[in-house]
Amino acid sequence: TTKDLGFAAGAVVQTQISRYSGNSINFGASGVYATSNRSVTITPKFSNSVILIRYSATAYVESGAQAYFTFYRNSTNLYNQSGYSTNATYQGLSQIYSATGTAFFPCTLEYADTPNSTSALTYTLYGKSVSAGAISWPPGSIDAATFTAMEIAQ
């Protein structure tokens, strides 16, 4: 068990980090989840671990723009795993919206996953825009994003 190996419940077993800069992600107004091509891979040491996934970057949102975001674990949409249907247009693990003006703001999406696996897991950020107007996360060619996966002992 994790305790027998010296990992108390809640201890971080390992951390994997992917860093991205440049090549802004702009999700078009298709209303369908599309990959960001940004991912992080982790191979859990224990099958009962929680994997904490976090994507952080500055977001740029034009006035009236609205988008939703989720993580996929390999080919599984984690929003659907949280007990909600992915069929509705206005659903996701997180939403970005600006009603009256263009905005820049720090934005983090985080999810605690329980994959029950010791196989390699690739987590990818997906997004869908449901209105006109650009949403870029991060916005510019020199802006940076961090994608982190942490294995937490149980």
PDB file of C-alpha atoms in Angstrom:
ATOM      1  CA  THR A   1       0.000   0.000   0.000  1.00  0.00           C
ATOM      2  CA  THR A   2       1.027   3.618  -0.254  1.00  0.00           C
ATOM      3  CA  LYS A   3       1.287   3.814   3.550  1.00  0.00           C
ATOM      4  CA  ASP A   4       3.628   0.780   3.661  1.00  0.00           C
ATOM      5  CA  LEU A   5       5.911   2.563   1.193  1.00  0.00           C
ATOM      6  CA  GLY A   6       6.072   5.733   3.287  1.00  0.00           C
ATOM      7  CA  PHE A   7       3.401   7.813   1.553  1.00  0.00           C
ATOM      8  CA  ALA A   8       0.807   9.138   3.979  1.00  0.00           C
ATOM      9  CA  ALA A   9      -2.658   9.871   2.634  1.00  0.00           C
ATOM     10  CA  GLY A  10      -2.533  13.258   0.930  1.00  0.00           C
ATOM     11  CA  ALA A  11       1.197  13.069   0.159  1.00  0.00           C
ATOM     12  CA  VAL A  12       2.364  13.999  -3.336  1.00  0.00           C
ATOM     13  CA  VAL A  13       3.855  10.866  -4.891  1.00  0.00           C
ATOM     14  CA  GLN A  14       5.029  12.527  -8.124  1.00  0.00           C
ATOM     15  CA  THR A  15       4.483  15.601 -10.293  1.00  0.00           C
ATOM     16  CA  GLN A  16       4.671  15.883 -14.072  1.00  0.00           C
ATOM     17  CA  ILE A  17       4.751  19.312 -15.726  1.00  0.00           C
ATOM     18  CA  SER A  18       4.409  20.393 -19.359  1.00  0.00           C
ATOM     19  CA  ARG A  19       5.166  24.005 -20.212  1.00  0.00           C
ATOM     20  CA  TYR A  20       3.949  25.765 -23.332  1.00  0.00           C
ATOM     21  CA  SER A  21       4.751  29.151 -24.810  1.00  0.00           C
ATOM     22  CA  GLY A  22       3.691  30.783 -28.031  1.00  0.00           C
ATOM     23  CA  ASN A  23       1.125  29.409 -30.453  1.00  0.00           C
ATOM     24  CA  SER A  24      -1.986  30.822 -28.846  1.00  0.00           C
ATOM     25  CA  ILE A  25      -5.015  28.514 -28.658  1.00  0.00           C
ATOM     26  CA  ASN A  26      -8.123  30.049 -30.222  1.00  0.00           C
ATOM     27  CA  PHE A  27     -11.231  27.874 -30.039  1.00  0.00           C
ATOM     28  CA  GLY A  28     -13.581  28.727 -32.910  1.00  0.00           C
ATOM     29  CA  ALA A  29     -17.356  29.144 -32.470  1.00  0.00           C
ATOM     30  CA  SER A  30     -18.194  25.571 -33.486  1.00  0.00           C
ATOM     31  CA  GLY A  31     -19.870  24.542 -30.205  1.00  0.00           C
ATOM     32  CA  VAL A  32     -17.996  21.225 -30.360  1.00  0.00           C
ATOM     33  CA  TYR A  33     -15.088  20.271 -28.096  1.00  0.00           C
ATOM     34  CA  ALA A  34     -11.760  20.525 -29.914  1.00  0.00           C
ATOM     35  CA  THR A  35      -8.316  19.572 -28.702  1.00  0.00           C
ATOM     36  CA  SER A  36      -5.835  22.226 -27.661  1.00  0.00           C
ATOM     37  CA  ASN A  37      -2.975  19.842 -28.462  1.00  0.00           C
ATOM     38  CA  ARG A  38      -1.705  20.633 -24.960  1.00  0.00           C
ATOM     39  CA  SER A  39      -1.270  17.692 -22.662  1.00  0.00           C
ATOM     40  CA  VAL A  40       0.590  16.178 -19.741  1.00  0.00           C
ATOM     41  CA  THR A  41       1.296  12.476 -19.181  1.00  0.00           C
ATOM     42  CA  ILE A  42       1.672  10.694 -15.854  1.00  0.00           C
ATOM     43  CA  THR A  43       2.052   7.008 -14.921  1.00  0.00           C
ATOM     44  CA  PRO A  44       0.574   6.501 -11.436  1.00  0.00           C
ATOM     45  CA  LYS A  45       2.579   4.356  -9.040  1.00  0.00           C
ATOM     46  CA  PHE A  46      -0.557   3.286  -7.137  1.00  0.00           C
ATOM     47  CA  SER A  47      -3.970   2.353  -8.538  1.00  0.00           C
ATOM     48  CA  ASN A  48      -5.891   4.102  -5.739  1.00  0.00           C
ATOM     49  CA  SER A  49      -4.169   7.479  -6.165  1.00  0.00           C
ATOM     50  CA  VAL A  50      -5.967  10.705  -7.001  1.00  0.00           C
ATOM     51  CA  ILE A  51      -4.489  12.564  -9.983  1.00  0.00           C
ATOM     52  CA  LEU A  52      -4.806  16.331  -9.624  1.00  0.00           C
ATOM     53  CA  ILE A  53      -4.716  18.003 -13.054  1.00  0.00           C
ATOM     54  CA  ARG A  54      -4.202  21.739 -13.486  1.00  0.00           C
ATOM     55  CA  TYR A  55      -3.898  23.986 -16.561  1.00  0.00           C
ATOM     56  CA  SER A  56      -2.960  27.634 -15.907  1.00  0.00           C
ATOM     57  CA  ALA A  57      -2.473  30.575 -18.258  1.00  0.00           C
ATOM     58  CA  THR A  58      -3.688  34.106 -18.904  1.00  0.00           C
ATOM     59  CA  ALA A  59      -6.947  34.158 -20.873  1.00  0.00           C
ATOM     60  CA  TYR A  60      -8.009  36.738 -23.469  1.00  0.00           C
ATOM     61  CA  VAL A  61     -11.756  37.061 -23.990  1.00  0.00           C
ATOM     62  CA  GLU A  62     -13.415  39.385 -26.506  1.00  0.00           C
ATOM     63  CA  SER A  63     -16.701  41.066 -25.605  1.00  0.00           C
ATOM     64  CA  GLY A  64     -19.600  38.613 -25.918  1.00  0.00           C
ATOM     65  CA  ALA A  65     -17.362  35.559 -26.223  1.00  0.00           C
ATOM     66  CA  GLN A  66     -18.255  32.428 -24.274  1.00  0.00           C
ATOM     67  CA  ALA A  67     -16.486  29.067 -24.131  1.00  0.00           C
ATOM     68  CA  TYR A  68     -16.375  25.887 -22.065  1.00  0.00           C
ATOM     69  CA  PHE A  69     -13.402  23.702 -21.223  1.00  0.00           C
ATOM     70  CA  THR A  70     -12.783  20.154 -20.075  1.00  0.00           C
ATOM     71  CA  PHE A  71      -9.967  17.674 -19.663  1.00  0.00           C
ATOM     72  CA  TYR A  72      -9.795  14.386 -21.492  1.00  0.00           C
ATOM     73  CA  ARG A  73      -7.988  11.412 -19.926  1.00  0.00           C
ATOM     74  CA  ASN A  74      -6.798   9.533 -22.995  1.00  0.00           C
ATOM     75  CA  SER A  75     -10.124   9.468 -24.950  1.00  0.00           C
ATOM     76  CA  THR A  76     -12.500   9.995 -21.971  1.00  0.00           C
ATOM     77  CA  ASN A  77     -14.113  13.392 -21.413  1.00  0.00           C
ATOM     78  CA  LEU A  78     -13.749  13.967 -17.655  1.00  0.00           C
ATOM     79  CA  TYR A  79     -16.728  16.303 -17.576  1.00  0.00           C
ATOM     80  CA  ASN A  80     -18.895  13.308 -18.431  1.00  0.00           C
ATOM     81  CA  GLN A  81     -17.185  11.311 -15.643  1.00  0.00           C
ATOM     82  CA  SER A  82     -18.282  13.915 -13.109  1.00  0.00           C
ATOM     83  CA  GLY A  83     -21.869  12.726 -13.524  1.00  0.00           C
ATOM     84  CA  TYR A  84     -23.056  15.281 -16.070  1.00  0.00           C
ATOM     85  CA  SER A  85     -24.129  14.822 -19.659  1.00  0.00           C
ATOM     86  CA  THR A  86     -21.864  16.253 -22.364  1.00  0.00           C
ATOM     87  CA  ASN A  87     -24.740  16.576 -24.831  1.00  0.00           C
ATOM     88  CA  ALA A  88     -25.768  20.108 -23.879  1.00  0.00           C
ATOM     89  CA  THR A  89     -24.044  23.028 -25.591  1.00  0.00           C
ATOM     90  CA  TYR A  90     -23.535  25.041 -22.412  1.00  0.00           C
ATOM     91  CA  GLN A  91     -21.610  22.572 -20.272  1.00  0.00           C
ATOM     92  CA  GLY A  92     -18.030  21.945 -19.239  1.00  0.00           C
ATOM     93  CA  LEU A  93     -15.712  21.751 -16.250  1.00  0.00           C
ATOM     94  CA  SER A  94     -15.113  25.497 -16.598  1.00  0.00           C
ATOM     95  CA  GLN A  95     -16.561  28.480 -18.441  1.00  0.00           C
ATOM     96  CA  ILE A  96     -14.988  31.684 -19.739  1.00  0.00           C
ATOM     97  CA  TYR A  97     -17.323  34.550 -20.604  1.00  0.00           C
ATOM     98  CA  SER A  98     -17.184  38.317 -21.078  1.00  0.00           C
ATOM     99  CA  ALA A  99     -20.541  40.067 -21.375  1.00  0.00           C
ATOM    100  CA  THR A 100     -19.560  43.674 -21.992  1.00  0.00           C
ATOM    101  CA  GLY A 101     -15.887  44.130 -22.729  1.00  0.00           C
ATOM    102  CA  THR A 102     -12.643  42.576 -23.826  1.00  0.00           C
ATOM    103  CA  ALA A 103     -10.670  41.208 -20.883  1.00  0.00           C
ATOM    104  CA  PHE A 104      -7.387  39.598 -19.919  1.00  0.00           C
ATOM    105  CA  PHE A 105      -7.341  37.607 -16.685  1.00  0.00           C
ATOM    106  CA  PRO A 106      -5.478  34.753 -14.986  1.00  0.00           C
ATOM    107  CA  CYS A 107      -7.351  31.490 -15.459  1.00  0.00           C
ATOM    108  CA  THR A 108      -6.842  28.000 -13.999  1.00  0.00           C
ATOM    109  CA  LEU A 109      -8.796  24.811 -14.646  1.00  0.00           C
ATOM    110  CA  GLU A 110      -8.302  22.057 -12.067  1.00  0.00           C
ATOM    111  CA  TYR A 111      -9.804  18.583 -11.674  1.00  0.00           C
ATOM    112  CA  ALA A 112      -9.231  15.706  -9.227  1.00  0.00           C
ATOM    113  CA  ASP A 113      -9.371  12.433 -11.160  1.00  0.00           C
ATOM    114  CA  THR A 114      -9.618   8.893  -9.765  1.00  0.00           C
ATOM    115  CA  PRO A 115      -8.538   6.741 -12.734  1.00  0.00           C
ATOM    116  CA  ASN A 116      -7.862   3.506 -10.762  1.00  0.00           C
ATOM    117  CA  SER A 117      -4.881   2.780 -12.988  1.00  0.00           C
ATOM    118  CA  THR A 118      -1.117   2.327 -13.001  1.00  0.00           C
ATOM    119  CA  SER A 119      -0.908   2.708 -16.792  1.00  0.00           C
ATOM    120  CA  ALA A 120       0.315   5.867 -18.520  1.00  0.00           C
ATOM    121  CA  LEU A 121      -2.428   8.510 -18.587  1.00  0.00           C
ATOM    122  CA  THR A 122      -2.419  11.471 -20.959  1.00  0.00           C
ATOM    123  CA  TYR A 123      -4.539  14.452 -19.951  1.00  0.00           C
ATOM    124  CA  THR A 124      -5.414  16.943 -22.714  1.00  0.00           C
ATOM    125  CA  LEU A 125      -7.190  20.302 -22.532  1.00  0.00           C
ATOM    126  CA  TYR A 126     -10.258  20.574 -24.791  1.00  0.00           C
ATOM    127  CA  GLY A 127     -12.410  23.642 -25.393  1.00  0.00           C
ATOM    128  CA  LYS A 128     -15.496  24.743 -27.284  1.00  0.00           C
ATOM    129  CA  SER A 129     -16.674  28.244 -28.077  1.00  0.00           C
ATOM    130  CA  VAL A 130     -20.429  28.762 -28.221  1.00  0.00           C
ATOM    131  CA  SER A 131     -20.547  32.368 -29.411  1.00  0.00           C
ATOM    132  CA  ALA A 132     -18.830  34.823 -31.705  1.00  0.00           C
ATOM    133  CA  GLY A 133     -15.699  36.497 -30.426  1.00  0.00           C
ATOM    134  CA  ALA A 134     -12.254  35.156 -29.724  1.00  0.00           C
ATOM    135  CA  ILE A 135     -11.130  33.350 -26.609  1.00  0.00           C
ATOM    136  CA  SER A 136      -7.442  32.564 -26.464  1.00  0.00           C
ATOM    137  CA  TRP A 137      -5.853  30.720 -23.558  1.00  0.00           C
ATOM    138  CA  PRO A 138      -3.064  31.935 -23.488  1.00  0.00           C
ATOM    139  CA  PRO A 139      -3.536  34.895 -25.804  1.00  0.00           C
ATOM    140  CA  GLY A 140      -0.225  35.693 -27.419  1.00  0.00           C
ATOM    141  CA  SER A 141       2.743  34.214 -29.165  1.00  0.00           C
ATOM    142  CA  ILE A 142       4.985  34.883 -26.149  1.00  0.00           C
ATOM    143  CA  ASP A 143       2.523  34.019 -23.352  1.00  0.00           C
ATOM    144  CA  ALA A 144       3.076  30.861 -21.342  1.00  0.00           C
ATOM    145  CA  ALA A 145       0.878  28.058 -19.998  1.00  0.00           C
ATOM    146  CA  THR A 146       1.593  25.338 -17.444  1.00  0.00           C
ATOM    147  CA  PHE A 147      -0.066  21.917 -17.457  1.00  0.00           C
ATOM    148  CA  THR A 148       0.494  19.892 -14.257  1.00  0.00           C
ATOM    149  CA  ALA A 149      -0.474  16.383 -13.126  1.00  0.00           C
ATOM    150  CA  MET A 150       0.167  15.407  -9.500  1.00  0.00           C
ATOM    151  CA  GLU A 151      -0.304  11.927  -8.069  1.00  0.00           C
ATOM    152  CA  ILE A 152      -1.748  12.161  -4.542  1.00  0.00           C
ATOM    153  CA  ALA A 153      -1.531   9.128  -2.218  1.00  0.00           C
ATOM    154  CA  GLN A 154      -4.737   7.845  -0.613  1.00  0.00           C
TER     155      GLN A 154
END
